[in-house]
Coordinates of C-alpha atoms in Angstrom, one line a residue:
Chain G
X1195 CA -1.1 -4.3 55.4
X1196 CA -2.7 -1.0 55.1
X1197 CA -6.2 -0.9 54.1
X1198 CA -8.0 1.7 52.2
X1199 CA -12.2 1.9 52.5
X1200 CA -13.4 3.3 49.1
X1201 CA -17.6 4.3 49.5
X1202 CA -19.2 4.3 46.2
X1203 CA -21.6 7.2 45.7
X1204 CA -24.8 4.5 46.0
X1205 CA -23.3 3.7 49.6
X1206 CA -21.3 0.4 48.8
X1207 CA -18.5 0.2 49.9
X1208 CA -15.0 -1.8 49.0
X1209 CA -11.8 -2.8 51.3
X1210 CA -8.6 -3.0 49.4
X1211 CA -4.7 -3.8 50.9
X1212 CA -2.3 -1.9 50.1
X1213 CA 1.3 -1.7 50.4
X1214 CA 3.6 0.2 52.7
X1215 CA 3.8 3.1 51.1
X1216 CA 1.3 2.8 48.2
X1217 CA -1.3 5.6 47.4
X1218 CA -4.7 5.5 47.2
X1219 CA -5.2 5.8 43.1
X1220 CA -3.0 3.5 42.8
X1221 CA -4.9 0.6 45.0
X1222 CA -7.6 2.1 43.2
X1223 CA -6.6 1.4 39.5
X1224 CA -5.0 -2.2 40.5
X1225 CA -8.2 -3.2 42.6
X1226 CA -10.8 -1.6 39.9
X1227 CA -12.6 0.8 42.0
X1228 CA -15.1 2.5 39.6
X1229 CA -14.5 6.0 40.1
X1230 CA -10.9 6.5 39.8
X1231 CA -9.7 7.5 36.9
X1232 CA -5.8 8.0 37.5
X1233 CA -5.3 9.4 33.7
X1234 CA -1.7 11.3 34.3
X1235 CA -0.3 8.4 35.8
X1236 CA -0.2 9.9 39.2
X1237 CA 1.8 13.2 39.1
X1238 CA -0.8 15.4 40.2
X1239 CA -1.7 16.8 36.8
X1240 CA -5.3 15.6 35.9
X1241 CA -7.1 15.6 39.0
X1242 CA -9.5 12.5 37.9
X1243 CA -8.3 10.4 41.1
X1244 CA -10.2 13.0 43.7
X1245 CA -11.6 11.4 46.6
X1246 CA -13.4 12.6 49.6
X1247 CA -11.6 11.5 53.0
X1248 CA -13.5 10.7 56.0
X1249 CA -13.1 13.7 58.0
X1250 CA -12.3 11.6 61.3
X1251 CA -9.1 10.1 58.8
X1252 CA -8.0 13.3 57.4
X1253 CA -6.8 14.7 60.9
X1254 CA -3.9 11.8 60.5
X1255 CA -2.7 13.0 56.5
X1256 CA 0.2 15.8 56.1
X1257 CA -1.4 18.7 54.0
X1258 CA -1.7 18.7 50.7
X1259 CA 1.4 20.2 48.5
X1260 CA 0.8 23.6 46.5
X1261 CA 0.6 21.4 43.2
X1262 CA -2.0 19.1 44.9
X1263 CA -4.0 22.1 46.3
X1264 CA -4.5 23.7 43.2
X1265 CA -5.2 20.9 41.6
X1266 CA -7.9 20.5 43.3
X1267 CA -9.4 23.5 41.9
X1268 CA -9.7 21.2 38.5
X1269 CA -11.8 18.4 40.2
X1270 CA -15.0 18.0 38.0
X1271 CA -17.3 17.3 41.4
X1272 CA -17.4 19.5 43.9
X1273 CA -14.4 20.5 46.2
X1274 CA -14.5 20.3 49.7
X1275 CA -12.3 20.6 52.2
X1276 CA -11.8 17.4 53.0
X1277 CA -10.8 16.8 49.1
X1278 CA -7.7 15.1 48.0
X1279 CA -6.3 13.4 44.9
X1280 CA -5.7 10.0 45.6
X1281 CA -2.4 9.7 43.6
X1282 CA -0.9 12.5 46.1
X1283 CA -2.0 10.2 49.8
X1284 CA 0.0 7.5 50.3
X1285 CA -0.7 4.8 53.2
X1286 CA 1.9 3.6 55.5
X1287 CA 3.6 4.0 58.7
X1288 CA 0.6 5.5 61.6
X1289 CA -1.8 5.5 58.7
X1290 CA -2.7 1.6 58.5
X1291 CA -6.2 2.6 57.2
X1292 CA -8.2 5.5 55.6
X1293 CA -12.1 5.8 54.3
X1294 CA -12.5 7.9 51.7
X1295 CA -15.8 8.4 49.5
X1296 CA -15.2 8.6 45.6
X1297 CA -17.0 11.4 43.9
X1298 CA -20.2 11.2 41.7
X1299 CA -18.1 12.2 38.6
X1300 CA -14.4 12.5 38.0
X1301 CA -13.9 13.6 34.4
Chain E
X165 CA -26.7 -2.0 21.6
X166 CA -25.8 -5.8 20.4
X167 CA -23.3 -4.8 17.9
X168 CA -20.2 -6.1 17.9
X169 CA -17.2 -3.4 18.1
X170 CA -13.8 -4.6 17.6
X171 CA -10.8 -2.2 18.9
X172 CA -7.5 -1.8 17.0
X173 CA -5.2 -0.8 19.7
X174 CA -5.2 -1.2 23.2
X175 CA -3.3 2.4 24.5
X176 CA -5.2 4.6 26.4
X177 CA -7.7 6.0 23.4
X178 CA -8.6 1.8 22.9
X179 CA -8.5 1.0 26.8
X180 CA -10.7 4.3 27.6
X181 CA -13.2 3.4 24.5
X182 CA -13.8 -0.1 25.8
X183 CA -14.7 0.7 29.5
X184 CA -16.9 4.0 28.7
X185 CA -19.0 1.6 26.2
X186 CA -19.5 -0.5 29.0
X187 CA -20.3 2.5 31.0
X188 CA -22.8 3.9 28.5
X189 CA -24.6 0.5 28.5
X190 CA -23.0 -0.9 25.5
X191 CA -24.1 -4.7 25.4
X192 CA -22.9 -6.7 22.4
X193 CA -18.9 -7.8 22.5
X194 CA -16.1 -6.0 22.7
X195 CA -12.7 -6.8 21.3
X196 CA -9.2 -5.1 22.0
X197 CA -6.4 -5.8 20.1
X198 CA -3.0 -5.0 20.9
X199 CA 0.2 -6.1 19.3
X200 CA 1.9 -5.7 22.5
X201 CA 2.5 -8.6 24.7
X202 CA 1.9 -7.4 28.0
X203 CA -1.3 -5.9 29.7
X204 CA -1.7 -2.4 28.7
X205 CA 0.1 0.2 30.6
X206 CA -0.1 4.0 31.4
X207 CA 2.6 5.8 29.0
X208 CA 3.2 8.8 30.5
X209 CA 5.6 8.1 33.6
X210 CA 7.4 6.0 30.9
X211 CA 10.1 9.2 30.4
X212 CA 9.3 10.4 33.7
X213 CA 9.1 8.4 36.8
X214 CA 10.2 5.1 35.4
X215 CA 13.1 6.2 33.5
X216 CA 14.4 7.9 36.9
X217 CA 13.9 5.0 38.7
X218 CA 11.7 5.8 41.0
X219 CA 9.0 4.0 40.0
X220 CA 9.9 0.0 40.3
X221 CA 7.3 -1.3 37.3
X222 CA 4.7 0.1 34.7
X223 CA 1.5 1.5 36.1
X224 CA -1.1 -1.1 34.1
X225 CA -4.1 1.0 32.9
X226 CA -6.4 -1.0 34.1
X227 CA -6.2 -4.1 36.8
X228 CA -5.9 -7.5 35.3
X229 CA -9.2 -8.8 36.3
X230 CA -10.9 -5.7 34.8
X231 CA -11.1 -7.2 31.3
X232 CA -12.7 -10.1 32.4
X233 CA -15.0 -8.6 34.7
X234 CA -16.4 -5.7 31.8
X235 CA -16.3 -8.6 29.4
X236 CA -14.1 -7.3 27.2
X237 CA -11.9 -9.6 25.0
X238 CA -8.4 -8.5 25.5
X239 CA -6.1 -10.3 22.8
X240 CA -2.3 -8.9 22.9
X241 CA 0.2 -10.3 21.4
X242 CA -2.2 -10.0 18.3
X243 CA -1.4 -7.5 15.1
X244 CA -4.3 -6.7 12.8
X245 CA -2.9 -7.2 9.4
X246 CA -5.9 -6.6 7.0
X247 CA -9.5 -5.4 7.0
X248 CA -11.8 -6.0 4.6
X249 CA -14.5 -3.3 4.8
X250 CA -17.1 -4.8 2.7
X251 CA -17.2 -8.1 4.8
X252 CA -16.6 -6.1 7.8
X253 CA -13.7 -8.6 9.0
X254 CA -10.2 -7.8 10.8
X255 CA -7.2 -10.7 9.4
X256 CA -4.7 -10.7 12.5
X257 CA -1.3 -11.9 12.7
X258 CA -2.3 -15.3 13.4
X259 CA -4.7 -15.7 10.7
X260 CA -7.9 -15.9 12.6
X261 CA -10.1 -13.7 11.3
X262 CA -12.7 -11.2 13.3
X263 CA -16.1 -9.9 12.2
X264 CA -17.5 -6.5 13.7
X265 CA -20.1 -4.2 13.4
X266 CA -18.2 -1.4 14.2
X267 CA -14.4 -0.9 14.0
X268 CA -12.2 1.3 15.7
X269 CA -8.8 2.4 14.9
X270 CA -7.0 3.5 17.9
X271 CA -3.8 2.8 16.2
X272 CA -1.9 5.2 18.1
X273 CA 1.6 6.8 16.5
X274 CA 5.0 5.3 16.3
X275 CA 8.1 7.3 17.0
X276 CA 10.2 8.7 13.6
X277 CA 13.0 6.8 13.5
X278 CA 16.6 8.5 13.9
X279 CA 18.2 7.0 10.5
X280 CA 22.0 8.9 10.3
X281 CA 24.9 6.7 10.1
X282 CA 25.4 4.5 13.0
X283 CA 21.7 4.8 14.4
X284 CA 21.5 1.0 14.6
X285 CA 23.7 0.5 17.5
X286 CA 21.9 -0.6 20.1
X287 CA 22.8 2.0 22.3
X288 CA 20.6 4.6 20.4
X289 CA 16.9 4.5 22.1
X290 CA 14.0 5.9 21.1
X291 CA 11.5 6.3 23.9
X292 CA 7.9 5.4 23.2
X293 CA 6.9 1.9 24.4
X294 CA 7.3 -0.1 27.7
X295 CA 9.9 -2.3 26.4
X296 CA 11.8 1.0 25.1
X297 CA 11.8 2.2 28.7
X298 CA 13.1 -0.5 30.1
X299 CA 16.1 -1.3 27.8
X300 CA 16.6 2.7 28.1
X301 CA 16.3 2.0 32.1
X302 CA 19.0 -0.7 31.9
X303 CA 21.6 1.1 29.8
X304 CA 21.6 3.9 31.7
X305 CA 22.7 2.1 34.4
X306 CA 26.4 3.4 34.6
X307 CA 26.5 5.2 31.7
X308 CA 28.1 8.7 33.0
X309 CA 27.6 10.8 29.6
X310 CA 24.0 10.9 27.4
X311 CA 23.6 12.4 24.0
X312 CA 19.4 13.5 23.5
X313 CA 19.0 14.1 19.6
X314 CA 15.5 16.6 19.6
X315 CA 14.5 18.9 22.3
X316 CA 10.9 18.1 22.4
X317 CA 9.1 16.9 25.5
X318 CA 10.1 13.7 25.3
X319 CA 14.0 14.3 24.1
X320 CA 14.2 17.0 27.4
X321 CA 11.9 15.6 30.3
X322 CA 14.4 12.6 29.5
X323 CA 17.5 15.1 29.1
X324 CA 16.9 16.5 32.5
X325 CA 15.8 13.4 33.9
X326 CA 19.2 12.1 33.0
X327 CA 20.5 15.3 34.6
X328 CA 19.4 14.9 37.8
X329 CA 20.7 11.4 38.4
X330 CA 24.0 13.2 38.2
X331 CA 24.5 12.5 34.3
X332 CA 25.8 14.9 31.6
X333 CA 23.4 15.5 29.1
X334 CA 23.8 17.1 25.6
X335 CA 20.8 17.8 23.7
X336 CA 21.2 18.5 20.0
X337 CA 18.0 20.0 17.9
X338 CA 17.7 20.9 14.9
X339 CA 15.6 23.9 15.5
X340 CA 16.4 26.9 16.2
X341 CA 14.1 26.7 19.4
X342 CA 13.4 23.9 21.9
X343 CA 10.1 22.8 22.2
X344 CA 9.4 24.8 19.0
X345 CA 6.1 23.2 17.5
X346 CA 4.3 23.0 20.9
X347 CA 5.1 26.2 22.6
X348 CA 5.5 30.0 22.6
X349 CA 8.4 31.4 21.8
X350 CA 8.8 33.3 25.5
X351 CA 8.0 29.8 26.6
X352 CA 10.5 28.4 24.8
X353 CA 13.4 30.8 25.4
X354 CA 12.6 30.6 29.2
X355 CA 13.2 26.7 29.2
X356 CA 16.1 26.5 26.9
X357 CA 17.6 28.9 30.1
X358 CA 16.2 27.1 32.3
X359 CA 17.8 23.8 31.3
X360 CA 21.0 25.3 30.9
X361 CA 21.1 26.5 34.3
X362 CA 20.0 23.0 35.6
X363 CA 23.9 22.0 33.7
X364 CA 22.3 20.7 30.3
X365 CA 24.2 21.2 27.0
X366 CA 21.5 22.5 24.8
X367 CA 22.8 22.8 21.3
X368 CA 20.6 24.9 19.2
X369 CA 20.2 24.6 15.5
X370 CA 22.9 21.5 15.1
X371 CA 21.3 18.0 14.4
X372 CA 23.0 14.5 14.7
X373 CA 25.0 14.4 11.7
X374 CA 25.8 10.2 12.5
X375 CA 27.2 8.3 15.5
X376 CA 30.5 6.9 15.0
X377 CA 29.7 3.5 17.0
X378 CA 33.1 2.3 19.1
X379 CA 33.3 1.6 22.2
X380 CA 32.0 4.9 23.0
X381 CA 29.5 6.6 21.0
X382 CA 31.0 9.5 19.1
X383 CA 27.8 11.6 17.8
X384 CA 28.7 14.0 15.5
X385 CA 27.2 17.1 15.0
X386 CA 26.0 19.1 12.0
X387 CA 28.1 22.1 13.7
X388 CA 31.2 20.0 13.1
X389 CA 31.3 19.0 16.6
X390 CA 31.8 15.8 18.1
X391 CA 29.9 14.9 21.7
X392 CA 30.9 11.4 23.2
X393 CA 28.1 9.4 24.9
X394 CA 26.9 6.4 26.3
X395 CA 24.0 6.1 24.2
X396 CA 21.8 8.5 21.9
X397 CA 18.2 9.2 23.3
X398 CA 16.2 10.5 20.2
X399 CA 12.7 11.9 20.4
X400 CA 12.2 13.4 17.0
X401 CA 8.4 13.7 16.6
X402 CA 5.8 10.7 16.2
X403 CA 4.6 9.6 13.1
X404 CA 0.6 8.0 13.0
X405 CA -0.1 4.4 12.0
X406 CA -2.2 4.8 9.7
X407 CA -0.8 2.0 7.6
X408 CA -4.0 -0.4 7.8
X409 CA -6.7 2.3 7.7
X410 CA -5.2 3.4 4.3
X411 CA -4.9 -0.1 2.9
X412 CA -8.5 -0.5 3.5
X413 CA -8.5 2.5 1.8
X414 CA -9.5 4.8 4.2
X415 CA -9.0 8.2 3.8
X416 CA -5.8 9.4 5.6
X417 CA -3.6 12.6 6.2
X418 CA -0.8 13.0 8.2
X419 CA -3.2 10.8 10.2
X420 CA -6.8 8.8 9.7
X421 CA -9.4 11.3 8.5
X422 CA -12.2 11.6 11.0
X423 CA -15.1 14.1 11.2
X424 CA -16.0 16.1 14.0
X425 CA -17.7 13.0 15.5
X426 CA -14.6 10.8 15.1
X427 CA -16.2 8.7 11.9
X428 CA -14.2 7.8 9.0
X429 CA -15.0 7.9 5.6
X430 CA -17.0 4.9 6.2
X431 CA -20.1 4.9 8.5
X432 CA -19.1 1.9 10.3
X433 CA -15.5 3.1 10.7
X434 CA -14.0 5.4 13.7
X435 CA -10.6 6.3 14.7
X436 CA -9.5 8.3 18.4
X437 CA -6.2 9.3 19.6
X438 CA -2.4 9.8 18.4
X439 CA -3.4 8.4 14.6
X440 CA -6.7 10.5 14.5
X441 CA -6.7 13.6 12.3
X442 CA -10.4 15.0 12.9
X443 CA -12.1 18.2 11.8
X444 CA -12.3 20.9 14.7
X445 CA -13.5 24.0 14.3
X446 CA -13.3 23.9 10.5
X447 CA -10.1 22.9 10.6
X448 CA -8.2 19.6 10.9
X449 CA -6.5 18.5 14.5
X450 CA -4.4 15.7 15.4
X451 CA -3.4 16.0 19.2
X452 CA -0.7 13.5 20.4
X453 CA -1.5 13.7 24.1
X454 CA -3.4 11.2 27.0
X455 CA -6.3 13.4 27.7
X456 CA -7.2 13.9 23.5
X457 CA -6.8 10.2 23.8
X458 CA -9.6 9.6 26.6
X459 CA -11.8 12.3 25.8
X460 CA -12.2 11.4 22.3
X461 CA -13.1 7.8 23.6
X462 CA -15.2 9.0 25.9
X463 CA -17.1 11.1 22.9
X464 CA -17.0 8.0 20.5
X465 CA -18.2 5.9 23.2
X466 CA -21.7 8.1 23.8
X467 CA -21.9 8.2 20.1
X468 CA -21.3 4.6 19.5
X469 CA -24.4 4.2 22.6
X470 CA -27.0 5.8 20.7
X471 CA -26.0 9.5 21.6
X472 CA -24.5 11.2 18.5
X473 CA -22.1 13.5 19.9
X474 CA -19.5 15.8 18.3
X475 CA -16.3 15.8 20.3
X476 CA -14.9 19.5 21.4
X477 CA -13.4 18.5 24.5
X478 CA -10.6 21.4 25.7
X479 CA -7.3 19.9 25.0
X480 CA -4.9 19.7 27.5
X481 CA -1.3 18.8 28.2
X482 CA 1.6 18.4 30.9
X483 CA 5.3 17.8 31.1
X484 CA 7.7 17.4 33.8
X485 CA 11.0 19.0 32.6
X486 CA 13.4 18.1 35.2
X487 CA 12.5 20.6 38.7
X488 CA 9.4 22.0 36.6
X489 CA 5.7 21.4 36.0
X490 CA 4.4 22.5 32.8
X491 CA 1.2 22.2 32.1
X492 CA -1.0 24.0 28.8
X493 CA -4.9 24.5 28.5
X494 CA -6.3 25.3 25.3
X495 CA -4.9 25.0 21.2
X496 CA -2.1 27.8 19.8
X497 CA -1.4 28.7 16.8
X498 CA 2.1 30.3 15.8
X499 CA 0.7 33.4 15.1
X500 CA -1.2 34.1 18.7
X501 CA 0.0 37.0 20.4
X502 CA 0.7 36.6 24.2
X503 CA 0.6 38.2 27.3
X504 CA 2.8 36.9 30.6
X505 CA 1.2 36.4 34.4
X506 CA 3.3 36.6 36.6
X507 CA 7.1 36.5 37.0
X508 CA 9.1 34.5 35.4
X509 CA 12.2 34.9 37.0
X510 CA 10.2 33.2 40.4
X511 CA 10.2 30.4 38.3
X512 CA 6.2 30.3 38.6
X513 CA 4.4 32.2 35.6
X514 CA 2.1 31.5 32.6
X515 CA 2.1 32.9 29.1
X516 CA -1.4 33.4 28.1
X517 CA -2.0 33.0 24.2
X518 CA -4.9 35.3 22.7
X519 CA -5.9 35.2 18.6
X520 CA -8.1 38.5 17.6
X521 CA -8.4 39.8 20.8
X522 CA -9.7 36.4 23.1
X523 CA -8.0 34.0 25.1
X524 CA -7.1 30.6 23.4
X525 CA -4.6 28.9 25.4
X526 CA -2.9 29.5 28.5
X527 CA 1.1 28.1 29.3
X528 CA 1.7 27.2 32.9
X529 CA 5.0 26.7 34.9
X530 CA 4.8 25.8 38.1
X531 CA 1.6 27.2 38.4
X532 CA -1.6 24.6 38.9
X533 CA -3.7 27.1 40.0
X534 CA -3.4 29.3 36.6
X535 CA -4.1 25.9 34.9
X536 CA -6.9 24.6 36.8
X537 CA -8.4 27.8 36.0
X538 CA -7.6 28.6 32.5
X539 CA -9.3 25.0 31.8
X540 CA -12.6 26.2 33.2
X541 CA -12.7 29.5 31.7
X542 CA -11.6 28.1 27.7
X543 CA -14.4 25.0 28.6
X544 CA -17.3 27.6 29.2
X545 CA -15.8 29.5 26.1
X546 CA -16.7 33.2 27.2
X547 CA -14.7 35.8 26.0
X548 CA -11.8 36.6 28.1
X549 CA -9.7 39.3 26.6
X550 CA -6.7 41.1 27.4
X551 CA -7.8 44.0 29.8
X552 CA -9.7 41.3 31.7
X553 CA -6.8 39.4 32.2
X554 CA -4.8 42.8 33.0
X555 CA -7.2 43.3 35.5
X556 CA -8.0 39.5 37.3
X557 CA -5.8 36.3 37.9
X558 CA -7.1 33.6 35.9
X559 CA -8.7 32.1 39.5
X560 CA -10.3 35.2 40.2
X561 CA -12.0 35.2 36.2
X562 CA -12.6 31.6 36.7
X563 CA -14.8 32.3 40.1
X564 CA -15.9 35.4 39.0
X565 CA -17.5 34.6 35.8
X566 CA -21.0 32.7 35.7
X567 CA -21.0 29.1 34.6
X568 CA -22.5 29.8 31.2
X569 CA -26.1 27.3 30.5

């Protein structure tokens, strides 16, 4: 199964499977990863699931839709450009496994 | 903080209150009670996603173990059926009886109930809980024909969900405008078009009349007409439970009376969310939305920690009508006057709503970036006005413009 690395702010850092196909907010919000809020449900409307991805992972992850990207331009913590929402990057496929940091704040 | 707060409601105002005291160091117990039986789940995808089909299950709000390990005490399956303020105890359903310090409605709203003639057949859904979606989810299965009575957000994301899995829809409102007590008028004129185009039957000032319940449904109309159908989605407005709160005789109106720090009447007493009514800028606001829902948590929750705070969050909202993302920032009132960005007829364009001069709210279709922005500039609360926005996209004001201290 996929695996998704999620690196707390304070350095720790949490493995969590996912399924084929599954996003990151969502292994987030099932796996209680502090820092991911998730609030619309996943439709790229709130931007409170923004994560950082490792920049060695993010070569591997199709661009980020027009809705995503300015989205991002909501995020509460700063935007970089190795920003995503989590709801918006699914696993699967060539991508068995992806580090991303979650942000100091997210509302 | 050792007090004991007991929760009324586990939607997202009840779930969001419980984890943010935790955050804020809360210590003493918590207590969530939910008359639903199942864990509690995100609502929003429920006429979305879910009803499409694409999305197999409900998205729980939080994962199972997260109760346990925030030590909160989850009890669904439980209805609070009295409270006696001056003992500061909660009677539920089962007769056991609960004691707090602090109590919280987050009671949430309940859909109005479509009560013509033949609106007890089973085939005529309202769309508010998980269990609605999924009896909605199953009865669509083969129907070929839906009649949607109300031609609010719920009534057409459903309508043109329908749509696009290849079904006819008819939407029937009252109103002489769709969306009519949440958006502008230009707003509204451009998505009753839009709708049509996309093959919905929007019928405009004729309500359901009553539903002649044979083996079809026969809906007839107040115009006289007659629409066969499937079933009958209605989604005609949302009425608060305030039920308890008032027969513990708290103060309520259209909603539970709260002041601008979410308290009720009495000290010991809050209420956040769909069934809170609180004061806002002198006035008196009661938002039916997921992120009034959170934020005022979140407020009540700093407040409840030993932080007083008065909650003045920016409210915001989103809908996904069929092929389109809509998305408003700020509060407007009928009598705004507005000013479109962009061009509609590219399908991507907002409707900016000013009052004396100043932007208030700003309406967003298919346009994030006009969102993202308008939801920084209305949280800082500097004075944009009409030439300025004549002169800058919303981005470029956002950038532009100092973050204010």
């Amino acid at each position: 199964m996929p695996t998704i690395t999620f690196e707390q702010p304070n350095g720790t850092a949490t493995d969590v499977e996912v399924a084929e196909g599954g996003n990151i907010m969502r292994a987030a919000v099932a796996n209680n990863i502090a820092g991911i809020v998730g609030e619309c449900g996943g439709q790229a409307m709130c931007a409170t699931c923004h994560v950082y991805v490792n920049p060695e992972d993010a070569a591997g992850l199709p661009e980020p839709s027009e809705d995503e990207d300015e989205m991002l331009d909501c995020t509460t913590a700063e935007r970089t450009e190795h920003s995503r929402l989590g709801c918006q990057v699914s696993l699967g496929g060539a991508l068995q496994s992806i580090r991303v940091a979650v942000p100091s704040d997210q509302v | 903080m050792n007090e004991s707060i007991l929760i009324i409601g586990a939607g997202h105002a009840g779930v969001q209150l419980a984890e943010s005291l935790r955050e804020n160091g809360h210590d003493g117990t918590i207590t969530l009670i939910d008359q639903g039986a199942q864990q509690p789940y995100q609502r929003p995808p429920l006429s979305k996603d879910f009803v499409s089909a694409q999305e197999p299950e409900a998205l729980p709000l939080r994962s199972e173990d997260f109760y346990t390990q925030q030590r909160i005490e989850l009890l669904t399956g439980a209805r609070a059926t009295a409270v006696d303020r001056a003992a500061r105890t909660v009677t539920l359903s089962d007769g056991q009886q609960r004691s707090y310090d602090r109590l919280v409605f987050a009671t949430g709203a309940r859909n109005r109930v479509l009560s013509c003639p033949g609106a007890q057949d089973p085939r005529v859904i309202g769309l508010r809980t998980l269990q609605d979606a999924e009896n909605l989810r199953r009865q669509l299965d083969g129907a070929q024909r839906v009649v949607v009575a109300g031609a609010g957000f719920i009534g057409l994301e459903f309508a043109a969900a329908a749509r696009a899995r290849g079904i006819e829809a008819t939407v029937l409102h009252s109103a002489p405008r769709v969306l009519n007590r949440s958006v502008s008028r230009q707003l509204s004129d451009w998505f009753t078009q839009a709708h049509r185009a996309d093959g919905i039957d929007l019928r405009l000032g004729e309500g359901v009349q009553s539903i002649d319940a044979q083996e079809d449904l026969l809906v007839q109309s107040t115009a006289g007409e007659s629409h066969r159908a499937d079933l009958v989605v209605y989604g005609i407005g949302v009425l608060p439970n305030v039920e308890l709160a008032e027969a513990s005789g708290l103060a309520c109106e259209n909603g539970i009376l709260v002041d601008a720090a979410l308290r009720t009447s009495d000290e010991r007493v809050y209420a956040v969310g769909d069934c809170a009514n609180a004061e806002r800028d002198g006035t008196r606001v009661r938002l039916e939305s997921v992120q009034n829902a959170a934020d005022q948590a979140r407020s009540l929750a700093r407040t409840l920690c030993g932080e007083p705070t008065l909650y003045s969050d920016v409210p915001w909202f989103w809908s996904i009508q069929g092929r389109h993302r809509l998305q408003i920032a700020g509060l407007a009132q009928p009598t705004d006057s507005s000013m479109l960005l962009g061009d509609p007829g590219s399908g991507k364009f907002s409707i900016a709503l000013l009052r004396d001069g100043q932007l208030v709210a700003v309406e967003s279709v298919n346009r994030a970036a006009d969102h993202a922005a308008a939801r920084k500039l209305l949280a800082r609360g500097e004075r944009i006005t009409e030439a300025m926005l004549a002169g800058a996209s919303l981005k470029e004001l956002a950038n532009a413009t100092p973050v204010a201290a």
